[in-house]
Structure formats: structure tokens, C-alpha cells
PDB file of C-alpha atoms in Angstrom:
ATOM      1  CA  ASN A 970       2.972  -9.356   4.405  1.00  0.00           C
ATOM      2  CA  PRO A 971       1.519  -5.943   5.339  1.00  0.00           C
ATOM      3  CA  ASP A 972      -1.902  -6.788   3.879  1.00  0.00           C
ATOM      4  CA  GLN A 973      -2.498  -9.117   6.689  1.00  0.00           C
ATOM      5  CA  PHE A 974      -3.258  -6.067   8.874  1.00  0.00           C
ATOM      6  CA  LEU A 975      -6.801  -4.792   8.203  1.00  0.00           C
ATOM      7  CA  THR A 976      -7.125  -1.021   8.121  1.00  0.00           C
ATOM      8  CA  GLU A 977     -10.096  -1.218  10.669  1.00  0.00           C
ATOM      9  CA  ASP A 978      -7.917  -3.227  13.165  1.00  0.00           C
ATOM     10  CA  LEU A 979      -5.033  -0.757  12.869  1.00  0.00           C
ATOM     11  CA  ILE A 980      -7.422   2.216  13.464  1.00  0.00           C
ATOM     12  CA  SER A 981      -8.856   0.420  16.550  1.00  0.00           C
ATOM     13  CA  ASN A 982      -5.376  -0.163  17.925  1.00  0.00           C
ATOM     14  CA  LYS A 983      -4.838   3.615  18.663  1.00  0.00           C
ATOM     15  CA  GLU A 984      -7.183   3.161  21.639  1.00  0.00           C
ATOM     16  CA  LYS A 985      -5.160   0.084  22.950  1.00  0.00           C
ATOM     17  CA  ILE A 986      -1.578   1.144  22.239  1.00  0.00           C
ATOM     18  CA  THR A 987      -0.896   2.605  25.732  1.00  0.00           C
ATOM     19  CA  GLU A 988      -1.850  -0.739  27.376  1.00  0.00           C
ATOM     20  CA  HIS A 989      -0.366  -2.979  24.605  1.00  0.00           C
ATOM     21  CA  PRO A 990       2.677  -1.112  23.281  1.00  0.00           C
ATOM     22  CA  ASN A 991       3.653  -3.925  20.832  1.00  0.00           C
ATOM     23  CA  LEU A 992       0.542  -3.614  18.697  1.00  0.00           C
ATOM     24  CA  PRO A 993       0.861  -2.406  15.153  1.00  0.00           C
ATOM     25  CA  TYR A 994      -0.402   1.216  14.893  1.00  0.00           C
ATOM     26  CA  ILE A 995      -0.917   4.069  12.452  1.00  0.00           C
ATOM     27  CA  ALA A 996       1.667   6.804  13.032  1.00  0.00           C
ATOM     28  CA  ALA A 997       0.000   9.383  10.692  1.00  0.00           C
ATOM     29  CA  LYS A 998      -2.702   9.796   8.130  1.00  0.00           C
ATOM     30  CA  PHE A 999      -2.668  12.222   5.149  1.00  0.00           C
ATOM     31  CA  PRO A1000      -5.297  13.017   2.546  1.00  0.00           C
ATOM     32  CA  GLN A1001      -3.969  12.949  -1.040  1.00  0.00           C
ATOM     33  CA  ARG A1002      -3.845  16.726  -1.364  1.00  0.00           C
ATOM     34  CA  ASN A1003      -1.508  17.043   1.792  1.00  0.00           C
ATOM     35  CA  ILE A1004       0.987  14.251   1.345  1.00  0.00           C
ATOM     36  CA  PRO A1005       4.294  15.529   2.667  1.00  0.00           C
ATOM     37  CA  TYR A1006       7.513  15.200   0.793  1.00  0.00           C
ATOM     38  CA  THR A1007       9.236  13.996   3.918  1.00  0.00           C
ATOM     39  CA  PHE A1008       8.054  12.507   7.211  1.00  0.00           C
ATOM     40  CA  HIS A1009       9.726  12.154  10.649  1.00  0.00           C
ATOM     41  CA  LEU A1010       8.992   9.027  12.717  1.00  0.00           C
ATOM     42  CA  GLY A1011       8.781   9.159  16.460  1.00  0.00           C
ATOM     43  CA  THR A1012       8.240  12.933  16.995  1.00  0.00           C
ATOM     44  CA  GLY A1013       5.238  12.422  19.376  1.00  0.00           C
ATOM     45  CA  GLU A1014       3.071  14.680  17.251  1.00  0.00           C
ATOM     46  CA  GLU A1015      -0.490  13.928  16.312  1.00  0.00           C
ATOM     47  CA  THR A1016      -1.708  13.990  12.644  1.00  0.00           C
ATOM     48  CA  ASP A1017      -5.428  13.711  11.766  1.00  0.00           C
ATOM     49  CA  GLY A1018      -6.212  11.794  15.096  1.00  0.00           C
ATOM     50  CA  PHE A1019      -3.261   9.460  14.924  1.00  0.00           C
ATOM     51  CA  LYS A1020      -0.152   9.870  17.238  1.00  0.00           C
ATOM     52  CA  ASN A1021       3.357   9.542  15.973  1.00  0.00           C
ATOM     53  CA  TYR A1022       4.595   7.815  19.139  1.00  0.00           C
ATOM     54  CA  LYS A1023       8.262   8.281  20.152  1.00  0.00           C
ATOM     55  CA  LEU A1024      10.411   5.237  19.354  1.00  0.00           C
ATOM     56  CA  GLU A1025      11.916   3.245  22.197  1.00  0.00           C
ATOM     57  CA  HIS A1026      15.294   1.736  22.821  1.00  0.00           C
ATOM     58  CA  GLY A1027      15.402  -2.053  22.929  1.00  0.00           C
ATOM     59  CA  LYS A1028      12.805  -2.497  20.134  1.00  0.00           C
ATOM     60  CA  ARG A1029      12.986  -3.055  16.464  1.00  0.00           C
ATOM     61  CA  TYR A1030      10.533  -1.477  14.108  1.00  0.00           C
ATOM     62  CA  ARG A1031       9.267  -2.314  10.604  1.00  0.00           C
ATOM     63  CA  ILE A1032       7.308   0.294   8.620  1.00  0.00           C
ATOM     64  CA  PHE A1033       5.054   0.309   5.595  1.00  0.00           C
ATOM     65  CA  VAL A1034       2.953   2.805   3.729  1.00  0.00           C
ATOM     66  CA  ARG A1035      -0.651   2.154   2.862  1.00  0.00           C
ATOM     67  CA  ALA A1036      -2.860   4.017   0.293  1.00  0.00           C
ATOM     68  CA  VAL A1037      -6.573   3.613   0.915  1.00  0.00           C
ATOM     69  CA  VAL A1038      -9.418   4.278  -1.472  1.00  0.00           C
ATOM     70  CA  ASP A1039     -12.001   6.500   0.193  1.00  0.00           C
ATOM     71  CA  THR A1040     -15.194   4.411  -0.585  1.00  0.00           C
ATOM     72  CA  PRO A1041     -17.826   2.658   1.453  1.00  0.00           C
ATOM     73  CA  GLN A1042     -15.860  -0.566   0.891  1.00  0.00           C
ATOM     74  CA  LYS A1043     -12.969   0.097   3.355  1.00  0.00           C
ATOM     75  CA  HIS A1044     -10.959  -3.008   2.332  1.00  0.00           C
ATOM     76  CA  LEU A1045      -9.722  -1.342  -0.913  1.00  0.00           C
ATOM     77  CA  TYR A1046      -6.113  -0.452  -0.362  1.00  0.00           C
ATOM     78  CA  THR A1047      -2.632  -1.176  -1.523  1.00  0.00           C
ATOM     79  CA  SER A1048       0.486  -1.483   0.755  1.00  0.00           C
ATOM     80  CA  SER A1049       4.133  -1.047   0.216  1.00  0.00           C
ATOM     81  CA  PRO A1050       6.560  -3.861   1.289  1.00  0.00           C
ATOM     82  CA  PHE A1051       7.883  -3.840   4.913  1.00  0.00           C
ATOM     83  CA  SER A1052      10.882  -1.717   5.387  1.00  0.00           C
ATOM     84  CA  GLU A1053      14.098  -3.175   6.765  1.00  0.00           C
ATOM     85  CA  PHE A1054      14.332  -3.424  10.587  1.00  0.00           C
ATOM     86  CA  LEU A1055      14.810  -0.056  12.299  1.00  0.00           C
ATOM     87  CA  SER A1056      16.213   0.374  15.784  1.00  0.00           C
ATOM     88  CA  LEU A1057      17.397   3.235  18.048  1.00  0.00           C
ATOM     89  CA  ASP A1058      20.178   0.954  19.294  1.00  0.00           C
ATOM     90  CA  MET A1059      23.326   0.636  17.374  1.00  0.00           C
ATOM     91  CA  ARG A1060      24.421  -2.907  16.356  1.00  0.00           C
ATOM     92  CA  GLU A1061      27.652  -4.120  17.866  1.00  0.00           C
ATOM     93  CA  VAL A1062      30.651  -3.798  15.605  1.00  0.00           C
ATOM     94  CA  PRO A1063      34.111  -5.447  15.742  1.00  0.00           C
ATOM     95  CA  PRO A1064      36.756  -3.460  17.729  1.00  0.00           C
ATOM     96  CA  GLY A1065      38.444  -0.899  15.587  1.00  0.00           C
ATOM     97  CA  ASP A1066      35.708  -0.731  12.945  1.00  0.00           C
ATOM     98  CA  PRO A1067      33.829   2.611  13.114  1.00  0.00           C
ATOM     99  CA  PRO A1068      30.099   2.441  12.280  1.00  0.00           C
ATOM    100  CA  LEU A1069      29.354   3.355   8.704  1.00  0.00           C
ATOM    101  CA  ARG A1070      26.328   5.275   7.489  1.00  0.00           C
ATOM    102  CA  PRO A1071      24.535   3.047   4.965  1.00  0.00           C
ATOM    103  CA  ASN A1072      24.197   4.189   1.426  1.00  0.00           C
ATOM    104  CA  PRO A1073      20.563   5.231   1.045  1.00  0.00           C
ATOM    105  CA  ASN A1074      20.571   4.279  -2.624  1.00  0.00           C
ATOM    106  CA  ALA A1075      22.055   0.740  -2.048  1.00  0.00           C
ATOM    107  CA  PRO A1076      19.983  -2.285  -0.874  1.00  0.00           C
ATOM    108  CA  THR A1077      21.240  -3.753   2.417  1.00  0.00           C
ATOM    109  CA  ASP A1078      20.223  -6.449   4.847  1.00  0.00           C
ATOM    110  CA  ASN A1079      21.595  -4.578   7.848  1.00  0.00           C
ATOM    111  CA  ASP A1080      19.402  -2.972  10.476  1.00  0.00           C
ATOM    112  CA  VAL A1081      19.150   0.867  10.096  1.00  0.00           C
ATOM    113  CA  LYS A1082      21.547   2.556  12.444  1.00  0.00           C
ATOM    114  CA  VAL A1083      20.186   5.515  14.409  1.00  0.00           C
ATOM    115  CA  SER A1084      21.947   7.700  17.000  1.00  0.00           C
ATOM    116  CA  SER A1085      20.974   6.546  20.570  1.00  0.00           C
ATOM    117  CA  GLN A1086      22.137   9.989  21.927  1.00  0.00           C
ATOM    118  CA  ARG A1087      19.894  12.035  19.733  1.00  0.00           C
ATOM    119  CA  LYS A1088      17.582  14.098  22.042  1.00  0.00           C
ATOM    120  CA  GLU A1089      14.660  13.752  19.676  1.00  0.00           C
ATOM    121  CA  THR A1090      14.008  10.203  18.681  1.00  0.00           C
ATOM    122  CA  GLY A1091      12.491  11.131  15.340  1.00  0.00           C
ATOM    123  CA  VAL A1092      13.852   9.145  12.496  1.00  0.00           C
ATOM    124  CA  PHE A1093      13.949  10.959   9.111  1.00  0.00           C
ATOM    125  CA  TRP A1094      12.302   9.065   6.341  1.00  0.00           C
ATOM    126  CA  ILE A1095      11.626  10.051   2.777  1.00  0.00           C
ATOM    127  CA  ILE A1096       8.189   9.154   1.570  1.00  0.00           C
ATOM    128  CA  VAL A1097       8.560   8.748  -2.124  1.00  0.00           C
ATOM    129  CA  PRO A1098       6.481  11.465  -3.915  1.00  0.00           C
ATOM    130  CA  VAL A1099       5.317   9.099  -6.565  1.00  0.00           C
ATOM    131  CA  ILE A1100       2.909   7.585  -3.991  1.00  0.00           C
ATOM    132  CA  ALA A1101       0.645  10.537  -4.847  1.00  0.00           C
ATOM    133  CA  ALA A1102       0.416   9.278  -8.367  1.00  0.00           C
ATOM    134  CA  LEU A1103      -1.605   6.256  -7.126  1.00  0.00           C
ATOM    135  CA  LEU A1104      -4.671   8.576  -7.333  1.00  0.00           C
ATOM    136  CA  LEU A1105      -5.911   7.196  -3.994  1.00  0.00           C
ATOM    137  CA  SER A1106      -7.491   9.322  -1.307  1.00  0.00           C
ATOM    138  CA  ILE A1107      -5.779   8.587   2.035  1.00  0.00           C
ATOM    139  CA  ILE A1108      -2.170   7.737   2.918  1.00  0.00           C
ATOM    140  CA  LEU A1109      -1.607   5.770   6.139  1.00  0.00           C
ATOM    141  CA  VAL A1110       1.868   5.497   7.554  1.00  0.00           C
ATOM    142  CA  VAL A1111       1.713   2.270   9.538  1.00  0.00           C
ATOM    143  CA  LEU A1112       4.297   1.289  12.173  1.00  0.00           C
ATOM    144  CA  PHE A1113       4.765  -2.332  13.129  1.00  0.00           C
ATOM    145  CA  ILE A1114       6.748  -3.032  16.330  1.00  0.00           C
ATOM    146  CA  TYR A1115       8.970  -5.979  17.049  1.00  0.00           C
ATOM    147  CA  ARG A1116      10.543  -6.614  20.443  1.00  0.00           C
ATOM    148  CA  LYS A1117      14.359  -6.885  20.623  1.00  0.00           C
ATOM    149  CA  ARG A1118      16.710  -7.299  23.461  1.00  0.00           C
ATOM    150  CA  ARG A1119      18.917  -4.258  23.975  1.00  0.00           C
ATOM    151  CA  GLN A1120      22.324  -4.641  22.570  1.00  0.00           C
ATOM    152  CA  PRO A1121      25.392  -2.707  23.753  1.00  0.00           C
ATOM    153  CA  CYS A1122      26.194   0.433  21.702  1.00  0.00           C
ATOM    154  CA  LYS A1123      29.625   1.314  20.371  1.00  0.00           C
ATOM    155  CA  THR A1124      30.662   4.699  18.901  1.00  0.00           C
ATOM    156  CA  PRO A1125      27.179   5.832  17.782  1.00  0.00           C
ATOM    157  CA  ASP A1126      26.858   7.758  14.596  1.00  0.00           C
ATOM    158  CA  GLN A1127      26.043  11.344  15.439  1.00  0.00           C
ATOM    159  CA  ALA A1128      23.478  12.008  12.727  1.00  0.00           C
ATOM    160  CA  ALA A1129      20.220  10.477  11.904  1.00  0.00           C
ATOM    161  CA  VAL A1130      20.100   8.322   8.848  1.00  0.00           C
ATOM    162  CA  THR A1131      18.026   9.281   5.875  1.00  0.00           C
ATOM    163  CA  ARG A1132      16.694   6.335   3.849  1.00  0.00           C
ATOM    164  CA  PRO A1133      14.007   5.812   1.225  1.00  0.00           C
ATOM    165  CA  LEU A1134      10.981   4.047   2.782  1.00  0.00           C
ATOM    166  CA  ILE A1135      10.420   2.115  -0.438  1.00  0.00           C
ATOM    167  CA  PRO A1136      13.638   0.560  -1.872  1.00  0.00           C
ATOM    168  CA  ALA A1137      14.699   2.135  -5.145  1.00  0.00           C
ATOM    169  CA  ASP A1138      15.352  -1.281  -6.758  1.00  0.00           C
ATOM    170  CA  LEU A1139      11.862  -2.504  -6.438  1.00  0.00           C
ATOM    171  CA  ASN A1140      11.021  -3.236 -10.098  1.00  0.00           C
ATOM    172  CA  SER A1141      12.161   0.321 -11.075  1.00  0.00           C
ATOM    173  CA  SER A1142      12.894   3.716  -9.511  1.00  0.00           C
ATOM    174  CA  ILE A1143       9.368   4.933 -10.680  1.00  0.00           C
ATOM    175  CA  ALA A1144       6.276   3.377  -9.120  1.00  0.00           C
ATOM    176  CA  PRO A1145       3.646   2.390 -11.587  1.00  0.00           C
ATOM    177  CA  SER A1146       0.442   4.584 -11.388  1.00  0.00           C
ATOM    178  CA  ASP A1147      -1.582   2.907 -14.138  1.00  0.00           C
ATOM    179  CA  PRO A1148      -4.332   0.815 -12.603  1.00  0.00           C
ATOM    180  CA  VAL A1149      -3.926  -1.980 -15.227  1.00  0.00           C
ATOM    181  CA  GLU A1150      -0.192  -2.106 -14.638  1.00  0.00           C
ATOM    182  CA  MET A1151      -0.669  -2.173 -10.866  1.00  0.00           C
ATOM    183  CA  ARG A1152      -3.108  -5.023 -11.131  1.00  0.00           C
ATOM    184  CA  ARG A1153      -0.789  -6.998 -13.440  1.00  0.00           C
ATOM    185  CA  LEU A1154       2.063  -6.593 -10.915  1.00  0.00           C
ATOM    186  CA  ASN A1155       0.089  -7.411  -7.737  1.00  0.00           C
ATOM    187  CA  PHE A1156      -2.832  -9.643  -8.752  1.00  0.00           C
ATOM    188  CA  GLN A1157      -1.579 -11.905 -11.390  1.00  0.00           C
ATOM    189  CA  THR A1158      -3.777 -14.777 -12.562  1.00  0.00           C
ATOM    190  CA  PRO A1159      -2.691 -17.768 -14.550  1.00  0.00           C
ATOM    191  CA  ALA A1160      -4.041 -16.139 -17.729  1.00  0.00           C
ATOM    192  CA  MET A1161      -2.050 -12.991 -17.088  1.00  0.00           C
ATOM    193  CA  ILE A1162       1.049 -14.986 -16.484  1.00  0.00           C
ATOM    194  CA  SER A1163       0.667 -16.940 -19.758  1.00  0.00           C
ATOM    195  CA  HIS A1164      -0.082 -13.646 -21.695  1.00  0.00           C
ATOM    196  CA  PRO A1165       2.630 -11.106 -20.586  1.00  0.00           C
ATOM    197  CA  PRO A1166       2.635  -7.514 -21.939  1.00  0.00           C
ATOM    198  CA  ILE A1167       3.551  -7.154 -25.591  1.00  0.00           C
ATOM    199  CA  PRO A1168       6.147  -4.452 -26.537  1.00  0.00           C
ATOM    200  CA  ILE A1169       4.640  -1.866 -28.922  1.00  0.00           C
ATOM    201  CA  SER A1170       7.379  -2.587 -31.440  1.00  0.00           C
ATOM    202  CA  GLU A1171       6.133  -6.199 -31.590  1.00  0.00           C
ATOM    203  CA  LEU A1172       2.402  -5.594 -31.340  1.00  0.00           C
ATOM    204  CA  ALA A1173       1.657  -5.657 -35.115  1.00  0.00           C
ATOM    205  CA  ASN A1174       3.420  -8.989 -35.606  1.00  0.00           C
ATOM    206  CA  HIS A1175       1.766 -10.383 -32.504  1.00  0.00           C
ATOM    207  CA  ILE A1176      -1.767  -9.462 -33.779  1.00  0.00           C
ATOM    208  CA  GLU A1177      -0.902 -11.159 -37.141  1.00  0.00           C
ATOM    209  CA  ARG A1178       0.041 -14.300 -35.229  1.00  0.00           C
ATOM    210  CA  LEU A1179      -3.331 -14.264 -33.344  1.00  0.00           C
ATOM    211  CA  LYS A1180      -5.266 -13.768 -36.555  1.00  0.00           C
ATOM    212  CA  ALA A1181      -3.790 -16.914 -38.139  1.00  0.00           C
ATOM    213  CA  ASN A1182      -6.020 -20.019 -38.570  1.00  0.00           C
ATOM    214  CA  ASP A1183      -9.217 -18.009 -38.580  1.00  0.00           C
ATOM    215  CA  ASN A1184      -8.433 -16.120 -35.390  1.00  0.00           C
ATOM    216  CA  LEU A1185      -7.714 -19.329 -33.434  1.00  0.00           C
ATOM    217  CA  LYS A1186      -5.299 -17.762 -31.001  1.00  0.00           C
ATOM    218  CA  PHE A1187      -7.523 -14.834 -30.472  1.00  0.00           C
ATOM    219  CA  SER A1188     -10.191 -17.276 -29.361  1.00  0.00           C
ATOM    220  CA  GLN A1189      -7.852 -19.199 -27.131  1.00  0.00           C
ATOM    221  CA  GLU A1190      -6.658 -16.018 -25.418  1.00  0.00           C
ATOM    222  CA  TYR A1191     -10.210 -14.939 -24.829  1.00  0.00           C
ATOM    223  CA  GLU A1192     -11.128 -18.251 -23.298  1.00  0.00           C
ATOM    224  CA  SER A1193      -8.168 -18.093 -20.935  1.00  0.00           C
ATOM    225  CA  ILE A1194      -9.576 -14.973 -19.197  1.00  0.00           C
ATOM    226  CA  GLU A1195     -10.988 -15.856 -15.780  1.00  0.00           C
ATOM    227  CA  PRO A1196     -14.533 -14.462 -15.429  1.00  0.00           C
ATOM    228  CA  GLY A1197     -14.570 -14.875 -11.658  1.00  0.00           C
ATOM    229  CA  GLN A1198     -16.600 -12.370  -9.635  1.00  0.00           C
ATOM    230  CA  GLN A1199     -14.465 -10.170  -7.429  1.00  0.00           C
ATOM    231  CA  PHE A1200     -16.934  -7.755  -5.986  1.00  0.00           C
ATOM    232  CA  THR A1201     -20.610  -8.022  -5.005  1.00  0.00           C
ATOM    233  CA  TRP A1202     -23.419  -6.394  -7.074  1.00  0.00           C
ATOM    234  CA  ASP A1203     -26.443  -7.288  -4.906  1.00  0.00           C
ATOM    235  CA  HIS A1204     -28.238  -3.989  -5.624  1.00  0.00           C
ATOM    236  CA  SER A1205     -28.045  -4.550  -9.359  1.00  0.00           C
ATOM    237  CA  ASN A1206     -29.562  -8.004  -8.851  1.00  0.00           C
ATOM    238  CA  MET A1207     -32.568  -6.750  -6.932  1.00  0.00           C
ATOM    239  CA  GLU A1208     -35.755  -7.442  -8.979  1.00  0.00           C
ATOM    240  CA  VAL A1209     -36.848  -3.824  -8.553  1.00  0.00           C
ATOM    241  CA  ASN A1210     -33.584  -2.638 -10.067  1.00  0.00           C
ATOM    242  CA  LYS A1211     -33.015  -5.072 -12.894  1.00  0.00           C
ATOM    243  CA  PRO A1212     -35.083  -3.068 -15.410  1.00  0.00           C
ATOM    244  CA  LYS A1213     -32.737  -0.098 -14.770  1.00  0.00           C
ATOM    245  CA  ASN A1214     -29.770  -2.245 -16.149  1.00  0.00           C
ATOM    246  CA  ARG A1215     -29.495  -1.736 -19.894  1.00  0.00           C
ATOM    247  CA  TYR A1216     -27.429  -4.866 -20.232  1.00  0.00           C
ATOM    248  CA  ALA A1217     -27.463  -7.872 -17.930  1.00  0.00           C
ATOM    249  CA  ASN A1218     -23.718  -8.080 -17.741  1.00  0.00           C
ATOM    250  CA  VAL A1219     -23.110  -4.473 -17.096  1.00  0.00           C
ATOM    251  CA  ILE A1220     -23.698  -3.836 -13.485  1.00  0.00           C
ATOM    252  CA  ALA A1221     -22.974  -1.427 -10.628  1.00  0.00           C
ATOM    253  CA  TYR A1222     -20.721  -2.770  -7.922  1.00  0.00           C
ATOM    254  CA  ASP A1223     -22.026  -2.334  -4.350  1.00  0.00           C
ATOM    255  CA  HIS A1224     -18.843  -0.719  -3.084  1.00  0.00           C
ATOM    256  CA  SER A1225     -18.459   1.803  -5.868  1.00  0.00           C
ATOM    257  CA  ARG A1226     -21.950   2.497  -7.179  1.00  0.00           C
ATOM    258  CA  VAL A1227     -23.473   5.937  -7.440  1.00  0.00           C
ATOM    259  CA  ILE A1228     -26.055   6.197  -4.673  1.00  0.00           C
ATOM    260  CA  LEU A1229     -29.082   8.540  -5.338  1.00  0.00           C
ATOM    261  CA  PRO A1230     -31.123  10.244  -2.614  1.00  0.00           C
ATOM    262  CA  THR A1231     -33.730   7.868  -1.340  1.00  0.00           C
ATOM    263  CA  GLU A1232     -37.402   8.575  -1.866  1.00  0.00           C
ATOM    264  CA  ASP A1233     -39.515   7.566   1.154  1.00  0.00           C
ATOM    265  CA  GLY A1234     -41.403   4.308   0.642  1.00  0.00           C
ATOM    266  CA  ILE A1235     -39.872   3.562  -2.772  1.00  0.00           C
ATOM    267  CA  LEU A1236     -37.637   0.481  -2.679  1.00  0.00           C
ATOM    268  CA  GLY A1237     -34.574   0.829  -4.900  1.00  0.00           C
ATOM    269  CA  SER A1238     -35.021   4.504  -5.457  1.00  0.00           C
ATOM    270  CA  ASP A1239     -31.346   5.082  -4.547  1.00  0.00           C
ATOM    271  CA  TYR A1240     -30.165   2.910  -7.352  1.00  0.00           C
ATOM    272  CA  ILE A1241     -28.824   3.840 -10.774  1.00  0.00           C
ATOM    273  CA  ASN A1242     -26.688   1.736 -13.079  1.00  0.00           C
ATOM    274  CA  ALA A1243     -23.515   3.775 -12.610  1.00  0.00           C
ATOM    275  CA  ASN A1244     -20.194   3.375 -10.801  1.00  0.00           C
ATOM    276  CA  TYR A1245     -17.680   5.987  -9.597  1.00  0.00           C
TER     277      TYR A1245
END
């Protein structure tokens, strides 16, 4: 799972990659306004402080894209699934069978085949433009390296392979951008599983069923919602700040609260009950 790699660890790896070439590393970083339509892996170029190292023979690579929210809480991000294995070395094929370029629109379990005679080892990837619809601030292209023994090459394909980084058959060809839909897909709770989305055409009948028996099913659905705390709100709970909260259960999360300029000597002067 790509989420096992913390963003801070990946950033720190750029100082260690020359001594430890098998560490996962960030190949490029793009702000939301400058996300490219296409991206070449392995060009050796540097983007926003991160080097897109040339790919090596004898190794297999897996890649994922990460979108990071630009807030003081740096652990807010979402990652794409791992790509298929990618290698500069062609896989061995039976005698007489020429290597075939994979269909970029069809799912496959085979390694991606890339020319070993290509002078530039950049591999051409399409970063799906809908990533920009996530409305997140920073895009990190993360490269994860796996060692692999070199295999003999046969009749290499003379052109680089172009493939979508995120498979087209993942749920749909259009990535969801609605925050509620993204949470439903990626952070399902037992209550969410037991109450799936209702089609608009069935909504009126569904509401009538919930209203039966003096709104019994409405009450049951409400009780099934988990009230667990997910983010801290220590500043809202400070005694000096509690009078600034109009309602006790409407708070400002620490990671996303609006921070006012601090007045010298006044504790809590930077606090207002507001979130970005």
C-alpha cells in the first residue's frame, strides 16, 4: 500500500538516495497550477528540488502518484495504487514470438516492456489530468524501486511504451473529485457500508420508508453514525479559548484552523473559531 510511505520520509530520502539507491524517492513535485499533462520518468532532470533519476537496467520499478494538502498537518494526502512493475529489461519470450506492445487501455499482469537500446532511459507516462480535480495543492510523483536480476533480452521493441499511470478500469474512467465520494470510497466505516448511496430516482421512496413507524429508521440510521474523533482540537479546548466557541460541539481543528496574528503576552490571541 503506497500510504505506508510517509511524505516526510520520502522527502528525506533525497539526501540518501546516492548511498542507498533502493530507497523509495520522489521523482518530481508539482503545485496544482503547474501539473503537466504528461511526465517522463528517468530523464535525470530536477523539478522543484527533486531529481528524476535515470532508471537502471536490472531493476524493477513501481510508481504511484500522491496528492498532498498544503496545511500544517503534513499527513493529509491521498495516493494512487501502485503501478504494474516497470523495467528497462525486456522479458524473455518464446522463440519465434515477437514482443508485443501492450494495449494501454487494457489491464494486464505483465511487466511493462521498455526498449533497452533507447539512449534516453526516460519512460513516457500519462498523468491523468483528472488528478487536478482533487483540489489539492501539491502533486508528488513517487518512485519505488525493487531489485531484480537481469534477464536476457530478445528482440527489443524499438519504441517506448505509453501507458496510463492509473488504470482506466479502477471503478470508472473518471476519478471522483467530490470529497464525500472520495471518503466513501477510501475510508468506509461499518455505518457507511450498511447505508450505501441511494439513487436519486429512489430517494423519495427511501425517505418514506425511513419516516415509517414514527421515524424509527431515521433514528436507527442516525445512531449508526460513528462519532469518533479523527483530528485534534486542542486549541479549541483551551480554557482561554472556550468562550470564543459559540457552540461546544462546533470546534476548529488544529491542523486546519484559521490562525490570527499573535498579540504579545496574550495567551490564545491567535485563536478564532474558524477552519479553512
